[in-house]
Amino acid sequence: MWAYFNYINPIEITKAQASIGCHSGDCTDDIKSLMEVPKIKRQLKKVLPDRLKTELWEYGAWTDEELNCHKDNLMRILWIACANIMDEK
């Protein structure tokens, strides 16, 4: 399945992977493990930091200072991708 965004390329993950990364409670460790899946890792490596920061800024959930860490931003966008796919059911 695909999660689409305005400023970065879509992210392809399976429904099963999305369910791992989006659930009640803290998803941090699960998102970190998904970031190590080879196909997901390859996609995330292609995400440009400035475009990702712009994408996340539009959500209004993080300050400019919080969005300065690209690794954290990659975790955020993967979590959003998982949530988007889970919401499509």
JSON list of C-alpha atoms in Angstrom, two decimals:
[
{"chain": "A", "resi": 1, "resn": "MET", "atom": "CA", "xyz": [0.00, 0.00, 0.00]},
{"chain": "A", "resi": 2, "resn": "TRP", "atom": "CA", "xyz": [1.03, 3.59, -0.52]},
{"chain": "A", "resi": 3, "resn": "ALA", "atom": "CA", "xyz": [0.99, 6.63, 1.74]},
{"chain": "A", "resi": 4, "resn": "TYR", "atom": "CA", "xyz": [0.99, 9.87, -0.27]},
{"chain": "A", "resi": 5, "resn": "PHE", "atom": "CA", "xyz": [2.36, 13.25, 0.72]},
{"chain": "A", "resi": 6, "resn": "ASN", "atom": "CA", "xyz": [2.62, 16.76, -0.71]},
{"chain": "A", "resi": 7, "resn": "TYR", "atom": "CA", "xyz": [6.39, 17.34, -0.68]},
{"chain": "A", "resi": 8, "resn": "ILE", "atom": "CA", "xyz": [8.00, 13.89, -0.64]},
{"chain": "A", "resi": 9, "resn": "ASN", "atom": "CA", "xyz": [7.57, 10.73, -2.67]},
{"chain": "A", "resi": 10, "resn": "PRO", "atom": "CA", "xyz": [4.95, 8.24, -1.55]},
{"chain": "A", "resi": 11, "resn": "ILE", "atom": "CA", "xyz": [6.06, 5.57, 0.90]},
{"chain": "A", "resi": 12, "resn": "GLU", "atom": "CA", "xyz": [5.15, 1.96, 0.16]},
{"chain": "A", "resi": 13, "resn": "ILE", "atom": "CA", "xyz": [4.57, -0.35, 3.11]},
{"chain": "A", "resi": 14, "resn": "THR", "atom": "CA", "xyz": [2.37, -3.37, 3.66]},
{"chain": "A", "resi": 15, "resn": "LYS", "atom": "CA", "xyz": [-0.79, -3.28, 5.75]},
{"chain": "A", "resi": 16, "resn": "ALA", "atom": "CA", "xyz": [0.89, -5.64, 8.23]},
{"chain": "A", "resi": 17, "resn": "GLN", "atom": "CA", "xyz": [3.85, -3.26, 8.55]},
{"chain": "A", "resi": 18, "resn": "ALA", "atom": "CA", "xyz": [1.49, -0.32, 8.99]},
{"chain": "A", "resi": 19, "resn": "SER", "atom": "CA", "xyz": [-0.25, -2.12, 11.84]},
{"chain": "A", "resi": 20, "resn": "ILE", "atom": "CA", "xyz": [3.12, -2.59, 13.55]},
{"chain": "A", "resi": 21, "resn": "GLY", "atom": "CA", "xyz": [3.90, 1.12, 13.29]},
{"chain": "A", "resi": 22, "resn": "CYS", "atom": "CA", "xyz": [0.50, 2.51, 14.23]},
{"chain": "A", "resi": 23, "resn": "HIS", "atom": "CA", "xyz": [-1.28, 1.33, 17.35]},
{"chain": "A", "resi": 24, "resn": "SER", "atom": "CA", "xyz": [-2.36, 2.66, 20.70]},
{"chain": "A", "resi": 25, "resn": "GLY", "atom": "CA", "xyz": [0.47, 3.49, 23.05]},
{"chain": "A", "resi": 26, "resn": "ASP", "atom": "CA", "xyz": [4.07, 4.38, 22.28]},
{"chain": "A", "resi": 27, "resn": "CYS", "atom": "CA", "xyz": [5.05, 3.34, 18.74]},
{"chain": "A", "resi": 28, "resn": "THR", "atom": "CA", "xyz": [8.66, 4.55, 18.89]},
{"chain": "A", "resi": 29, "resn": "ASP", "atom": "CA", "xyz": [10.38, 1.16, 19.15]},
{"chain": "A", "resi": 30, "resn": "ASP", "atom": "CA", "xyz": [8.15, -0.33, 16.46]},
{"chain": "A", "resi": 31, "resn": "ILE", "atom": "CA", "xyz": [8.85, 2.57, 14.09]},
{"chain": "A", "resi": 32, "resn": "LYS", "atom": "CA", "xyz": [12.58, 2.16, 14.72]},
{"chain": "A", "resi": 33, "resn": "SER", "atom": "CA", "xyz": [12.35, -1.53, 13.81]},
{"chain": "A", "resi": 34, "resn": "LEU", "atom": "CA", "xyz": [10.38, -0.75, 10.64]},
{"chain": "A", "resi": 35, "resn": "MET", "atom": "CA", "xyz": [13.06, 1.75, 9.62]},
{"chain": "A", "resi": 36, "resn": "GLU", "atom": "CA", "xyz": [15.49, -1.18, 9.40]},
{"chain": "A", "resi": 37, "resn": "VAL", "atom": "CA", "xyz": [13.34, -3.14, 6.93]},
{"chain": "A", "resi": 38, "resn": "PRO", "atom": "CA", "xyz": [15.43, -3.00, 3.73]},
{"chain": "A", "resi": 39, "resn": "LYS", "atom": "CA", "xyz": [12.67, -1.78, 1.40]},
{"chain": "A", "resi": 40, "resn": "ILE", "atom": "CA", "xyz": [11.54, 0.91, 3.83]},
{"chain": "A", "resi": 41, "resn": "LYS", "atom": "CA", "xyz": [15.13, 1.91, 4.59]},
{"chain": "A", "resi": 42, "resn": "ARG", "atom": "CA", "xyz": [15.85, 2.41, 0.87]},
{"chain": "A", "resi": 43, "resn": "GLN", "atom": "CA", "xyz": [12.80, 4.64, 0.48]},
{"chain": "A", "resi": 44, "resn": "LEU", "atom": "CA", "xyz": [13.62, 6.75, 3.52]},
{"chain": "A", "resi": 45, "resn": "LYS", "atom": "CA", "xyz": [17.22, 7.28, 2.35]},
{"chain": "A", "resi": 46, "resn": "LYS", "atom": "CA", "xyz": [15.84, 9.09, -0.69]},
{"chain": "A", "resi": 47, "resn": "VAL", "atom": "CA", "xyz": [13.84, 11.61, 1.35]},
{"chain": "A", "resi": 48, "resn": "LEU", "atom": "CA", "xyz": [15.42, 15.05, 1.20]},
{"chain": "A", "resi": 49, "resn": "PRO", "atom": "CA", "xyz": [15.67, 16.75, 4.62]},
{"chain": "A", "resi": 50, "resn": "ASP", "atom": "CA", "xyz": [14.30, 20.14, 3.56]},
{"chain": "A", "resi": 51, "resn": "ARG", "atom": "CA", "xyz": [11.31, 18.65, 1.76]},
{"chain": "A", "resi": 52, "resn": "LEU", "atom": "CA", "xyz": [10.55, 16.39, 4.70]},
{"chain": "A", "resi": 53, "resn": "LYS", "atom": "CA", "xyz": [10.75, 19.29, 7.12]},
{"chain": "A", "resi": 54, "resn": "THR", "atom": "CA", "xyz": [8.30, 21.25, 4.95]},
{"chain": "A", "resi": 55, "resn": "GLU", "atom": "CA", "xyz": [5.96, 18.25, 4.81]},
{"chain": "A", "resi": 56, "resn": "LEU", "atom": "CA", "xyz": [5.95, 17.83, 8.57]},
{"chain": "A", "resi": 57, "resn": "TRP", "atom": "CA", "xyz": [5.74, 21.56, 9.27]},
{"chain": "A", "resi": 58, "resn": "GLU", "atom": "CA", "xyz": [2.33, 21.64, 7.58]},
{"chain": "A", "resi": 59, "resn": "TYR", "atom": "CA", "xyz": [0.96, 19.18, 10.15]},
{"chain": "A", "resi": 60, "resn": "GLY", "atom": "CA", "xyz": [1.47, 21.85, 12.81]},
{"chain": "A", "resi": 61, "resn": "ALA", "atom": "CA", "xyz": [2.43, 19.29, 15.44]},
{"chain": "A", "resi": 62, "resn": "TRP", "atom": "CA", "xyz": [6.12, 20.16, 15.82]},
{"chain": "A", "resi": 63, "resn": "THR", "atom": "CA", "xyz": [8.10, 23.32, 16.34]},
{"chain": "A", "resi": 64, "resn": "ASP", "atom": "CA", "xyz": [10.77, 24.46, 13.94]},
{"chain": "A", "resi": 65, "resn": "GLU", "atom": "CA", "xyz": [13.40, 23.42, 16.48]},
{"chain": "A", "resi": 66, "resn": "GLU", "atom": "CA", "xyz": [11.91, 19.92, 16.82]},
{"chain": "A", "resi": 67, "resn": "LEU", "atom": "CA", "xyz": [12.01, 19.53, 13.04]},
{"chain": "A", "resi": 68, "resn": "ASN", "atom": "CA", "xyz": [15.77, 20.11, 12.83]},
{"chain": "A", "resi": 69, "resn": "CYS", "atom": "CA", "xyz": [16.61, 16.42, 13.37]},
{"chain": "A", "resi": 70, "resn": "HIS", "atom": "CA", "xyz": [16.28, 14.50, 10.10]},
{"chain": "A", "resi": 71, "resn": "LYS", "atom": "CA", "xyz": [16.33, 11.08, 11.82]},
{"chain": "A", "resi": 72, "resn": "ASP", "atom": "CA", "xyz": [13.44, 12.10, 14.08]},
{"chain": "A", "resi": 73, "resn": "ASN", "atom": "CA", "xyz": [11.61, 13.47, 11.04]},
{"chain": "A", "resi": 74, "resn": "LEU", "atom": "CA", "xyz": [12.03, 10.16, 9.23]},
{"chain": "A", "resi": 75, "resn": "MET", "atom": "CA", "xyz": [10.48, 8.41, 12.22]},
{"chain": "A", "resi": 76, "resn": "ARG", "atom": "CA", "xyz": [7.62, 10.91, 12.22]},
{"chain": "A", "resi": 77, "resn": "ILE", "atom": "CA", "xyz": [6.85, 10.50, 8.53]},
{"chain": "A", "resi": 78, "resn": "LEU", "atom": "CA", "xyz": [6.97, 6.71, 8.75]},
{"chain": "A", "resi": 79, "resn": "TRP", "atom": "CA", "xyz": [4.56, 6.82, 11.69]},
{"chain": "A", "resi": 80, "resn": "ILE", "atom": "CA", "xyz": [2.26, 9.11, 9.68]},
{"chain": "A", "resi": 81, "resn": "ALA", "atom": "CA", "xyz": [2.50, 6.76, 6.69]},
{"chain": "A", "resi": 82, "resn": "CYS", "atom": "CA", "xyz": [1.50, 3.83, 8.89]},
{"chain": "A", "resi": 83, "resn": "ALA", "atom": "CA", "xyz": [-1.41, 5.80, 10.33]},
{"chain": "A", "resi": 84, "resn": "ASN", "atom": "CA", "xyz": [-2.61, 6.89, 6.88]},
{"chain": "A", "resi": 85, "resn": "ILE", "atom": "CA", "xyz": [-2.61, 3.31, 5.64]},
{"chain": "A", "resi": 86, "resn": "MET", "atom": "CA", "xyz": [-4.39, 2.02, 8.75]},
{"chain": "A", "resi": 87, "resn": "ASP", "atom": "CA", "xyz": [-7.03, 4.74, 8.34]},
{"chain": "A", "resi": 88, "resn": "GLU", "atom": "CA", "xyz": [-7.75, 3.53, 4.80]},
{"chain": "A", "resi": 89, "resn": "LYS", "atom": "CA", "xyz": [-9.31, 0.26, 5.93]}
]
